[in-house]
CSV table of C-alpha atoms and ligand atoms in Angstrom, one decimal:
chain,number,residue,atom,x,y,z
A,30,UNK,CA,8.3,33.8,-7.3
A,31,UNK,CA,5.6,31.5,-7.9
A,32,UNK,CA,4.7,28.7,-5.7
A,33,UNK,CA,3.5,25.3,-6.7
A,34,UNK,CA,0.9,23.9,-4.7
A,35,UNK,CA,2.8,20.0,-3.4
A,36,UNK,CA,0.5,17.2,-5.0
A,37,UNK,CA,-1.1,14.8,-2.3
A,38,UNK,CA,0.2,12.0,-2.1
A,39,UNK,CA,-2.1,8.6,-0.6
A,40,UNK,CA,-1.9,4.8,0.3
A,41,UNK,CA,-3.5,2.4,-0.2
A,42,UNK,CA,-3.2,-1.0,1.3
A,43,UNK,CA,-4.3,-4.4,2.9
A,44,UNK,CA,-4.0,-7.5,2.3
A,45,UNK,CA,-4.6,-10.0,-0.8
A,46,UNK,CA,-8.4,-10.2,-2.2
A,47,UNK,CA,-8.8,-6.6,-1.1
A,48,UNK,CA,-9.7,-5.2,-3.9
A,49,UNK,CA,-7.5,-1.6,-4.3
A,50,UNK,CA,-6.8,-1.2,-7.5
A,51,UNK,CA,-10.8,-1.2,-8.5
A,52,UNK,CA,-10.8,0.9,-5.7
A,53,UNK,CA,-7.7,3.2,-6.6
A,54,UNK,CA,-8.9,3.3,-10.0
A,55,UNK,CA,-12.3,5.3,-8.9
A,56,UNK,CA,-10.4,7.6,-6.8
A,57,UNK,CA,-7.8,9.0,-9.7
A,58,UNK,CA,-11.2,8.8,-11.5
A,59,UNK,CA,-12.7,10.6,-8.5
A,60,UNK,CA,-9.8,13.9,-7.9
A,61,UNK,CA,-9.3,14.3,-11.8
A,62,UNK,CA,-13.2,14.7,-12.3
A,63,UNK,CA,-12.6,17.4,-8.8
A,64,UNK,CA,-9.8,18.9,-11.4
A,65,UNK,CA,-6.4,17.5,-9.3
A,66,UNK,CA,-4.1,16.3,-11.8
A,67,UNK,CA,-3.2,13.1,-10.3
A,68,UNK,CA,-1.0,9.5,-11.1
A,69,UNK,CA,-1.4,6.3,-9.7
A,70,UNK,CA,1.6,3.7,-9.2
A,71,UNK,CA,1.9,0.9,-7.6
A,72,UNK,CA,4.7,-1.3,-4.5
A,73,UNK,CA,6.7,-2.9,-5.0
A,74,UNK,CA,7.6,-1.3,-8.8
A,75,UNK,CA,5.8,2.1,-9.9
A,76,UNK,CA,9.3,3.8,-11.2
A,77,UNK,CA,11.4,0.9,-14.2
A,78,UNK,CA,14.6,0.1,-11.2
A,79,UNK,CA,11.9,-0.8,-8.0
A,80,UNK,CA,10.1,-3.0,-11.4
A,81,UNK,CA,13.3,-4.6,-12.3
A,82,UNK,CA,13.0,-5.4,-8.0
A,83,UNK,CA,9.7,-6.2,-7.9
A,84,UNK,CA,10.1,-9.2,-10.1
A,85,UNK,CA,13.0,-10.3,-7.6
A,86,UNK,CA,10.3,-10.6,-4.4
A,87,UNK,CA,6.7,-11.6,-6.6
A,88,UNK,CA,8.0,-14.1,-7.3
A,89,UNK,CA,10.1,-17.5,-7.0
A,90,UNK,CA,10.0,-20.3,-3.9
A,91,UNK,CA,8.7,-18.7,-1.0
A,92,UNK,CA,11.0,-19.2,0.4
A,93,UNK,CA,13.5,-17.4,-2.5
A,94,UNK,CA,15.0,-15.3,0.2
A,95,UNK,CA,15.7,-14.4,3.9
A,96,UNK,CA,13.8,-11.8,6.1
A,97,UNK,CA,16.4,-9.2,6.2
A,98,UNK,CA,17.3,-9.6,2.2
A,99,UNK,CA,13.8,-9.0,2.1
A,100,UNK,CA,13.7,-6.9,3.5
A,101,UNK,CA,16.2,-4.0,2.0
A,102,UNK,CA,14.8,-5.4,-1.3
A,103,UNK,CA,11.0,-3.6,-1.4
A,104,UNK,CA,13.5,-0.2,0.7
A,105,UNK,CA,15.8,-0.6,-1.6
A,106,UNK,CA,12.3,-0.7,-5.1
A,107,UNK,CA,11.0,2.0,-2.2
A,108,UNK,CA,14.0,4.4,-2.0
A,109,UNK,CA,14.2,4.8,-6.1
A,110,UNK,CA,10.1,5.2,-6.8
A,111,UNK,CA,10.4,7.8,-4.4
A,112,UNK,CA,13.3,9.3,-5.6
A,113,UNK,CA,12.1,8.7,-9.5
A,114,UNK,CA,8.2,8.9,-9.9
A,115,UNK,CA,6.3,10.4,-6.9
A,116,UNK,CA,8.8,13.4,-5.6
A,117,UNK,CA,8.3,14.9,-8.9
A,118,UNK,CA,5.8,14.0,-8.9
A,119,UNK,CA,4.3,15.7,-5.8
A,120,UNK,CA,7.1,18.8,-6.8
A,121,UNK,CA,4.8,19.8,-9.7
A,122,UNK,CA,1.7,19.7,-8.0
A,123,UNK,CA,-0.1,16.7,-8.4
A,124,UNK,CA,-1.2,13.9,-6.3
A,125,UNK,CA,-0.3,10.6,-5.6
A,126,UNK,CA,-2.2,7.6,-5.7
A,127,UNK,CA,-0.1,4.3,-4.3
A,128,UNK,CA,-1.4,0.3,-4.3
A,129,UNK,CA,0.6,0.0,-0.6
A,130,UNK,CA,3.7,1.4,0.7
A,131,UNK,CA,5.9,0.9,3.7
A,132,UNK,CA,3.1,-0.1,5.1
A,133,UNK,CA,3.1,-3.3,3.2
A,134,UNK,CA,6.8,-3.8,5.0
A,135,UNK,CA,5.7,-2.8,8.1
A,136,UNK,CA,2.7,-5.5,8.1
A,137,UNK,CA,4.7,-7.9,5.7
A,138,UNK,CA,8.1,-8.2,6.5
A,139,UNK,CA,7.3,-6.8,9.9
A,140,UNK,CA,4.6,-8.7,11.5
A,141,UNK,CA,4.5,-11.3,8.4
A,142,UNK,CA,7.9,-12.2,8.5
A,143,UNK,CA,8.1,-11.4,12.1
A,144,UNK,CA,11.0,-9.1,11.7
A,145,UNK,CA,9.2,-6.5,14.1
A,146,UNK,CA,8.7,-2.7,14.2
A,147,UNK,CA,12.0,-1.9,15.5
A,148,UNK,CA,13.6,-3.9,11.8
A,149,UNK,CA,11.4,-1.8,9.8
A,150,UNK,CA,11.8,2.1,11.6
A,151,UNK,CA,15.2,1.4,11.0
A,152,UNK,CA,15.4,0.1,7.6
A,153,UNK,CA,12.4,3.2,6.4
A,154,UNK,CA,14.7,5.6,8.8
A,155,UNK,CA,18.0,4.9,6.8
A,156,UNK,CA,16.0,4.2,3.2
A,157,UNK,CA,13.2,7.1,3.0
A,158,UNK,CA,13.8,9.2,5.9
A,159,UNK,CA,10.4,10.4,7.5
A,160,UNK,CA,8.4,9.8,4.7
A,161,UNK,CA,5.4,9.3,4.9
A,162,UNK,CA,2.4,9.2,2.9
A,163,UNK,CA,-0.8,12.1,3.8
A,164,UNK,CA,-3.3,9.2,4.5
A,165,UNK,CA,-3.8,5.4,4.4
A,166,UNK,CA,-6.9,3.4,3.4
A,167,UNK,CA,-6.7,0.3,4.9
A,168,UNK,CA,-9.1,-1.9,3.3
A,169,UNK,CA,-10.0,-5.1,5.8
A,170,UNK,CA,-11.4,-8.5,4.6
A,171,UNK,CA,-11.2,-11.4,6.7
A,172,UNK,CA,-9.0,-13.6,5.9
A,173,UNK,CA,-11.1,-16.1,3.6
A,174,UNK,CA,-12.7,-13.6,1.8
A,175,UNK,CA,-9.4,-12.3,0.5
A,176,UNK,CA,-7.7,-15.4,-0.4
A,177,UNK,CA,-10.5,-16.6,-2.1
A,178,UNK,CA,-10.7,-13.9,-3.7
A,179,UNK,CA,-6.8,-13.5,-4.8
A,180,UNK,CA,-7.7,-17.0,-5.8
A,181,UNK,CA,-10.5,-16.3,-8.0
A,182,UNK,CA,-8.2,-13.3,-9.9
A,183,UNK,CA,-4.9,-15.5,-10.0
A,184,UNK,CA,-5.7,-19.0,-10.1
A,185,UNK,CA,-2.6,-21.2,-10.9
A,186,UNK,CA,-0.2,-17.2,-11.7
A,187,UNK,CA,-0.2,-16.6,-7.7
A,188,UNK,CA,2.9,-14.1,-6.1
A,189,UNK,CA,4.8,-16.0,-3.9
A,190,UNK,CA,3.6,-14.5,-1.4
A,191,UNK,CA,-0.3,-15.6,-2.1
A,192,UNK,CA,1.7,-18.9,-1.5
A,193,UNK,CA,2.6,-18.2,2.1
A,194,UNK,CA,0.4,-19.8,5.2
A,195,UNK,CA,-2.2,-19.2,6.5
A,196,UNK,CA,-0.5,-18.2,9.9
A,197,UNK,CA,1.4,-15.5,7.9
A,198,UNK,CA,-1.7,-13.6,6.4
A,199,UNK,CA,-3.7,-13.3,9.6
A,200,UNK,CA,-0.8,-11.3,11.3
A,201,UNK,CA,-0.7,-9.5,8.0
A,202,UNK,CA,-3.7,-8.9,8.9
A,203,UNK,CA,-3.3,-8.5,12.5
A,204,UNK,CA,-0.6,-5.8,11.8
A,205,UNK,CA,-2.2,-3.3,9.7
A,206,UNK,CA,-4.8,-3.3,12.0
A,207,UNK,CA,-2.1,-2.5,14.6
A,208,UNK,CA,-0.9,0.2,12.7
A,209,UNK,CA,-4.3,2.1,11.9
A,210,UNK,CA,-4.5,1.6,15.9
A,211,UNK,CA,-1.3,3.9,16.3
A,212,UNK,CA,-1.7,6.4,13.3
A,213,UNK,CA,-5.3,7.2,13.9
A,214,UNK,CA,-4.7,10.7,12.1
A,215,UNK,CA,-3.2,8.7,9.1
A,216,UNK,CA,-4.9,5.4,8.6
A,217,UNK,CA,-8.5,4.6,8.4
A,218,UNK,CA,-9.8,1.3,8.3
A,219,UNK,CA,-12.9,0.6,5.6
A,220,UNK,CA,-14.4,-2.8,5.5
A,221,UNK,CA,-13.2,-3.9,2.4
A,222,UNK,CA,-16.2,-6.9,1.9
A,223,UNK,CA,-18.9,-4.6,0.6
A,224,UNK,CA,-19.9,-4.2,-2.3
A,225,UNK,CA,-17.4,-1.8,-4.3
A,226,UNK,CA,-20.1,1.5,-4.9
A,227,UNK,CA,-19.9,1.0,-0.8
A,228,UNK,CA,-15.8,0.7,0.0
A,229,UNK,CA,-15.9,3.7,-3.1
A,230,UNK,CA,-19.1,5.5,-1.4
A,231,UNK,CA,-16.4,5.9,2.5
A,232,UNK,CA,-13.1,5.9,0.9
A,233,UNK,CA,-14.0,9.3,-0.7
A,234,UNK,CA,-15.7,10.4,2.6
A,235,UNK,CA,-12.2,9.9,4.3
A,236,UNK,CA,-10.5,11.7,1.7
A,237,UNK,CA,-12.4,14.9,1.9
A,238,UNK,CA,-13.0,14.9,5.2
A,239,UNK,CA,-8.7,14.1,6.1
A,240,UNK,CA,-7.1,16.2,3.5
A,241,UNK,CA,-10.5,18.8,2.8
A,242,UNK,CA,-10.6,17.3,-0.8
A,243,UNK,CA,-14.4,18.4,-2.4
A,244,UNK,CA,-14.8,15.5,-4.2
A,245,UNK,CA,-18.2,14.4,-6.2
A,246,UNK,CA,-19.2,10.8,-4.8
A,247,UNK,CA,-20.4,7.9,-7.1
A,248,UNK,CA,-22.7,8.6,-10.0
A,249,UNK,CA,-25.7,6.2,-10.6
B,323,TMP,P1,1.1,-6.2,-5.2
B,323,TMP,O1,-0.7,-7.9,-5.4
B,323,TMP,O2,-0.4,-6.0,-4.1
B,323,TMP,O3,0.9,-5.4,-6.5
B,323,TMP,O4,2.2,-6.7,-4.1
B,323,TMP,C1,2.7,-7.7,-4.2
B,323,TMP,C2,3.0,-8.8,-3.3
B,323,TMP,O5,4.5,-7.9,-2.3
B,323,TMP,C3,2.5,-8.9,-1.9
B,323,TMP,O6,2.0,-9.9,-2.5
B,323,TMP,C4,1.9,-7.9,-1.3
B,323,TMP,C5,4.1,-7.9,-1.0
B,323,TMP,N1,4.9,-7.1,-0.1
B,323,TMP,C6,5.2,-7.1,0.8
B,323,TMP,O7,5.5,-8.1,1.2
B,323,TMP,N2,6.0,-6.1,1.9
B,323,TMP,C7,5.6,-4.6,0.6
B,323,TMP,O8,7.0,-3.6,1.0
B,323,TMP,C8,4.8,-4.6,-0.4
B,323,TMP,C9,4.5,-3.0,-1.2
B,323,TMP,C10,4.8,-5.9,-1.6
């Protein structure tokens, strides 16, 4: 029997306005240039069922859900996304780059909504067992920079989370940094106040060093 290599799983994380979308596209292009099959996807969402759940989470009043309901909606979406999109791609040898994953739930619901680590870990175990990314890049920006970028991008279309208060967003930033401190072998924190080329080069460097991939840097 011919064994197909399983594709790797990279996630990009960060608070609002960290610049994940741009960096995901650039990282995917670098993997493609190295002849690696790759898909990009996002959470909440990434499969038809999870995209339907996304609307429930990102639209409407800030206080629409209680924290546990919100946690369960994120994990319901994630379980479907994993089964429908991520695992089938990996099994066919395709690399998966995902805009947000379980660390966002820990940061936003665990730290931001103050549910605490244990409850989030419990939901994680129930919904997706011990699934973890191979590498998680956390793009870190100070609150004022991130929220200003998000405001410029979204204007009056700010999603439910962008409309939450500054203290909530500060807990999220602190939460991501704490996650990285607890799992340094999986997570790398990158200063995302730098220009897009610099951030891209740092991400490529992390992917090469941590995952042993041979990738070309940004072209002039
Ligand atoms: P996005 O705007 O980065 O696509 O993400 C949608 C929002 O959902 C974003 O404000 C972060 C939030 N979110 C959570 O609160 N928990 C989660 O588990 C995920 C994946 C996203």
